[in-house]
């Protein structure tokens, strides 16, 4: 079975600074996808970034980038130039790939990020 | 497009009552999912469906039932509500098995 672990329950960062959120996962699959979701106080789940395991290049989306270390099974999220609107809970998630994949997401416990002015 | 809609937004149930959480999507997505999120925790999969007429259990299906008679709708039924079912419930859909679109959630309180 796959597991996703986020070891930082809470983090804070000053506005305009950079912060990194950690995520590790455990799987025996070779074909999979990893995601970071943001959940602001509104509770809406928002996809931040996605990484395919077969791609060596780290995904980036504007101020958000990942450090994907496949051998170490690590998938951290870096937020650059933090903004007040980045205050939210962030979830790391895993999804199996391949033809038998049903699209099920396995979530970590979440990291609450507070951006301070 | 309205995306994924969920009703109600909030509900208080008494122990032993039943209710149906509604979920609908207008994107013609085949895949639909129900997750629950307990306070301060990540989401856990309750049930999912890969198409009309096809449903299967997720990690935490006990106490719930689903049906998928149309592509658009995926209701979640709670029978004999228990305090352990106090949670926020999210419905999600996707066209393929990839990116999910989540609904706004239904907050349920069982007293």
Short mmCIF file of C-alpha atoms in Angstrom, two decimals:
data_model
loop_
_atom_site.label_atom_id
_atom_site.label_comp_id
_atom_site.label_asym_id
_atom_site.label_seq_id
_atom_site.Cartn_x
_atom_site.Cartn_y
_atom_site.Cartn_z
CA UNK A 1 0.00 0.00 0.00
CA UNK A 2 1.08 3.52 -0.68
CA UNK A 3 1.57 6.09 2.06
CA UNK A 4 2.24 9.81 2.01
CA UNK A 5 3.85 11.59 4.95
CA UNK A 6 4.10 15.30 5.65
CA UNK A 7 6.23 15.76 8.74
CA UNK A 8 5.68 19.51 9.22
CA UNK A 9 2.23 20.15 10.73
CA UNK A 10 2.73 23.93 10.72
CA UNK A 11 5.10 26.41 9.11
CA UNK A 12 5.33 30.14 8.82
CA UNK A 13 7.19 32.47 6.49
CA UNK A 14 7.56 36.21 6.08
CA UNK A 15 5.96 37.79 3.07
CA UNK A 16 8.31 37.81 0.04
CA UNK A 17 10.50 35.09 1.52
CA UNK A 18 10.90 31.52 0.28
CA UNK A 19 9.58 28.44 2.07
CA UNK A 20 9.88 24.71 1.41
CA UNK A 21 7.28 22.14 2.44
CA UNK A 22 8.36 18.53 2.78
CA UNK A 23 6.67 15.35 1.62
CA UNK A 24 7.85 11.76 1.53
CA UNK A 25 6.01 8.80 0.13
CA UNK A 26 6.30 5.06 0.03
CA UNK A 27 5.39 2.94 -2.97
CA UNK A 28 6.57 -0.05 -4.93
CA UNK A 29 5.06 1.36 -8.11
CA UNK A 30 7.30 2.69 -10.85
CA UNK A 31 4.58 4.61 -12.67
CA UNK A 32 2.86 7.26 -10.60
CA UNK A 33 2.02 10.91 -10.20
CA UNK A 34 2.54 13.33 -7.35
CA UNK A 35 0.55 16.45 -6.58
CA UNK A 36 0.47 19.41 -4.26
CA UNK A 37 -2.95 20.79 -3.38
CA UNK A 38 -3.71 24.03 -1.58
CA UNK A 39 -6.69 24.40 0.75
CA UNK A 40 -7.32 28.00 1.85
CA UNK A 41 -9.76 28.85 4.65
CA UNK A 42 -12.59 28.61 2.12
CA UNK A 43 -11.87 24.84 2.11
CA UNK A 44 -11.76 24.71 -1.69
CA UNK A 45 -9.14 22.22 -2.90
CA UNK A 46 -6.90 23.84 -5.51
CA UNK A 47 -4.30 22.00 -7.55
CA UNK A 48 -0.94 23.76 -7.23
CA UNK A 49 1.43 21.53 -9.16
CA UNK A 50 1.74 18.05 -10.61
CA UNK A 51 4.75 15.80 -11.29
CA UNK A 52 4.92 12.67 -13.40
CA UNK A 53 7.34 10.14 -11.91
CA UNK A 54 8.84 9.29 -15.29
CA UNK A 55 9.92 12.89 -15.82
CA UNK A 56 13.30 13.80 -14.38
CA UNK A 57 12.70 17.51 -14.76
CA UNK A 58 11.14 19.16 -11.75
CA UNK A 59 7.74 20.75 -12.37
CA UNK A 60 7.32 24.50 -11.97
CA UNK A 61 4.27 26.76 -11.96
CA UNK A 62 5.14 30.43 -11.59
CA UNK A 63 6.29 30.88 -7.97
CA UNK A 64 5.78 27.21 -7.14
CA UNK A 65 8.34 24.52 -7.89
CA UNK A 66 9.06 21.02 -6.69
CA UNK A 67 12.19 19.09 -5.82
CA UNK A 68 11.40 15.53 -6.90
CA UNK A 69 13.92 13.00 -5.63
CA UNK A 70 12.63 9.66 -6.93
CA UNK A 71 15.25 7.43 -5.31
CA UNK A 72 14.70 9.08 -1.93
CA UNK A 73 10.91 9.13 -2.47
CA UNK A 74 10.82 12.78 -1.61
CA UNK A 75 8.64 15.48 -3.17
CA UNK A 76 9.05 18.94 -1.61
CA UNK A 77 7.26 22.12 -2.62
CA UNK A 78 9.11 25.43 -2.79
CA UNK A 79 7.12 28.65 -2.71
CA UNK A 80 9.11 31.69 -3.76
CA UNK A 81 8.20 35.31 -3.04
CA UNK A 82 5.53 34.21 -0.58
CA UNK A 83 2.31 36.19 -0.63
CA UNK A 84 -0.40 36.60 2.00
CA UNK A 85 -2.75 34.70 -0.29
CA UNK A 86 -0.51 31.64 0.01
CA UNK A 87 -1.72 31.18 3.58
CA UNK A 88 -3.44 27.80 3.47
CA UNK A 89 -3.15 24.14 4.27
CA UNK A 90 -1.04 22.27 1.72
CA UNK A 91 -1.50 18.61 0.91
CA UNK A 92 0.86 16.28 -0.87
CA UNK A 93 -0.90 13.51 -2.79
CA UNK A 94 0.05 10.33 -4.66
CA UNK A 95 -1.71 8.60 -7.52
CA UNK A 96 -0.80 5.33 -9.21
CA UNK A 97 -0.28 5.41 -12.93
CA UNK A 98 -0.76 2.78 -15.59
CA UNK A 99 -3.75 1.06 -17.11
CA UNK A 100 -5.10 -0.25 -13.79
CA UNK A 101 -5.11 3.21 -12.28
CA UNK A 102 -8.54 4.37 -11.12
CA UNK A 103 -7.42 7.89 -10.33
CA UNK A 104 -7.54 7.46 -6.58
CA UNK A 105 -5.53 10.05 -4.67
CA UNK A 106 -3.75 9.24 -1.42
CA UNK A 107 -3.21 12.34 0.68
CA UNK A 108 -0.71 13.28 3.34
CA UNK A 109 -1.80 14.83 6.62
CA UNK A 110 -1.21 18.36 5.45
CA UNK A 111 1.00 21.31 6.40
CA UNK A 112 -0.57 24.55 7.55
CA UNK A 113 1.37 27.48 6.12
CA UNK A 114 0.99 30.99 7.47
CA UNK A 115 2.48 33.89 5.54
CA UNK A 116 3.17 36.83 7.85
CA UNK A 117 3.16 40.44 6.69
CA UNK B 1 -19.76 25.48 -16.58
CA UNK B 2 -20.68 25.20 -12.92
CA UNK B 3 -17.97 22.57 -12.40
CA UNK B 4 -18.57 20.29 -9.41
CA UNK B 5 -21.45 21.29 -7.17
CA UNK B 6 -22.35 19.89 -3.78
CA UNK B 7 -25.45 20.29 -1.65
CA UNK B 8 -26.05 21.02 1.13
CA UNK B 9 -23.14 23.21 2.29
CA UNK B 10 -23.77 22.42 5.94
CA UNK B 11 -26.01 20.04 7.81
CA UNK B 12 -26.58 18.97 11.39
CA UNK B 13 -27.84 15.43 11.87
CA UNK B 14 -28.97 13.60 14.94
CA UNK B 15 -27.48 10.21 15.71
CA UNK B 16 -29.35 7.54 13.78
CA UNK B 17 -30.73 9.85 11.10
CA UNK B 18 -30.02 9.33 7.41
CA UNK B 19 -29.25 11.75 4.65
CA UNK B 20 -27.96 12.00 1.10
CA UNK B 21 -25.15 14.31 0.09
CA UNK B 22 -25.59 15.44 -3.47
CA UNK B 23 -22.80 15.84 -6.00
CA UNK B 24 -23.15 16.86 -9.62
CA UNK B 25 -20.73 17.79 -12.39
CA UNK B 26 -21.41 19.29 -15.79
CA UNK B 27 -18.07 18.49 -17.43
CA UNK B 28 -19.01 15.02 -18.73
CA UNK B 29 -16.38 13.44 -16.50
CA UNK B 30 -16.34 9.66 -16.22
CA UNK B 31 -14.51 9.47 -12.92
CA UNK B 32 -16.08 10.68 -9.68
CA UNK B 33 -14.94 10.38 -6.08
CA UNK B 34 -16.12 10.99 -2.53
CA UNK B 35 -13.58 11.97 0.11
CA UNK B 36 -13.96 12.88 3.74
CA UNK B 37 -11.68 15.25 5.64
CA UNK B 38 -11.56 15.05 9.41
CA UNK B 39 -10.35 18.13 11.32
CA UNK B 40 -6.66 18.85 10.72
CA UNK B 41 -6.24 15.79 8.53
CA UNK B 42 -5.86 14.88 4.89
CA UNK B 43 -8.63 13.56 2.68
CA UNK B 44 -9.57 9.90 2.69
CA UNK B 45 -11.40 8.15 -0.13
CA UNK B 46 -14.84 6.78 0.70
CA UNK B 47 -16.16 5.57 -2.67
CA UNK B 48 -15.40 6.16 -6.30
CA UNK B 49 -16.94 5.53 -9.70
CA UNK B 50 -15.30 5.07 -13.09
CA UNK B 51 -18.53 5.52 -15.02
CA UNK B 52 -22.30 5.32 -14.82
CA UNK B 53 -23.38 2.09 -13.15
CA UNK B 54 -19.91 1.32 -11.77
CA UNK B 55 -18.88 2.06 -8.19
CA UNK B 56 -16.25 0.71 -5.81
CA UNK B 57 -15.09 1.14 -2.24
CA UNK B 58 -12.25 3.34 -1.15
CA UNK B 59 -10.33 3.40 2.14
CA UNK B 60 -13.22 4.23 4.50
CA UNK B 61 -16.55 2.98 3.03
CA UNK B 62 -18.25 1.73 6.21
CA UNK B 63 -21.49 3.55 6.98
CA UNK B 64 -21.88 4.92 3.46
CA UNK B 65 -23.46 3.93 0.17
CA UNK B 66 -23.29 5.38 -3.32
CA UNK B 67 -24.98 5.03 -6.66
CA UNK B 68 -24.14 6.32 -10.14
CA UNK B 69 -27.13 6.13 -12.40
CA UNK B 70 -26.01 9.03 -14.61
CA UNK B 71 -22.66 10.48 -15.65
CA UNK B 72 -23.51 13.78 -13.96
CA UNK B 73 -24.60 12.70 -10.48
CA UNK B 74 -22.88 10.77 -7.71
CA UNK B 75 -24.87 10.94 -4.45
CA UNK B 76 -23.46 9.69 -1.15
CA UNK B 77 -25.90 8.13 1.30
CA UNK B 78 -25.34 8.04 5.04
CA UNK B 79 -27.46 5.50 6.87
CA UNK B 80 -27.77 5.65 10.66
CA UNK B 81 -25.50 8.65 11.18
CA UNK B 82 -22.87 8.36 13.92
CA UNK B 83 -20.69 11.03 15.60
CA UNK B 84 -17.66 9.48 13.85
CA UNK B 85 -19.13 10.66 10.56
CA UNK B 86 -18.75 14.30 11.58
CA UNK B 87 -16.47 15.57 8.84
CA UNK B 88 -16.22 17.66 5.70
CA UNK B 89 -17.16 15.73 2.59
CA UNK B 90 -15.66 16.50 -0.79
CA UNK B 91 -16.80 15.28 -4.14
CA UNK B 92 -14.36 15.32 -7.05
CA UNK B 93 -14.42 14.43 -10.72
CA UNK B 94 -11.99 13.97 -13.57
CA UNK B 95 -12.22 13.28 -17.29
CA UNK B 96 -9.39 10.81 -17.24
CA UNK B 97 -7.64 9.43 -14.19
CA UNK B 98 -5.63 12.60 -13.84
CA UNK B 99 -6.38 16.07 -12.61
CA UNK B 100 -9.30 16.26 -10.22
CA UNK B 101 -11.86 19.00 -9.93
CA UNK B 102 -13.14 19.30 -6.40
CA UNK B 103 -16.48 20.56 -5.18
CA UNK B 104 -16.71 23.15 -2.38
CA UNK B 105 -17.43 20.54 0.29
CA UNK B 106 -20.30 19.69 2.63
CA UNK B 107 -19.75 20.15 6.34
CA UNK B 108 -21.63 17.55 8.37
CA UNK B 109 -22.08 17.60 12.11
CA UNK B 110 -23.62 14.54 13.81
CA UNK B 111 -24.85 15.15 17.33
#
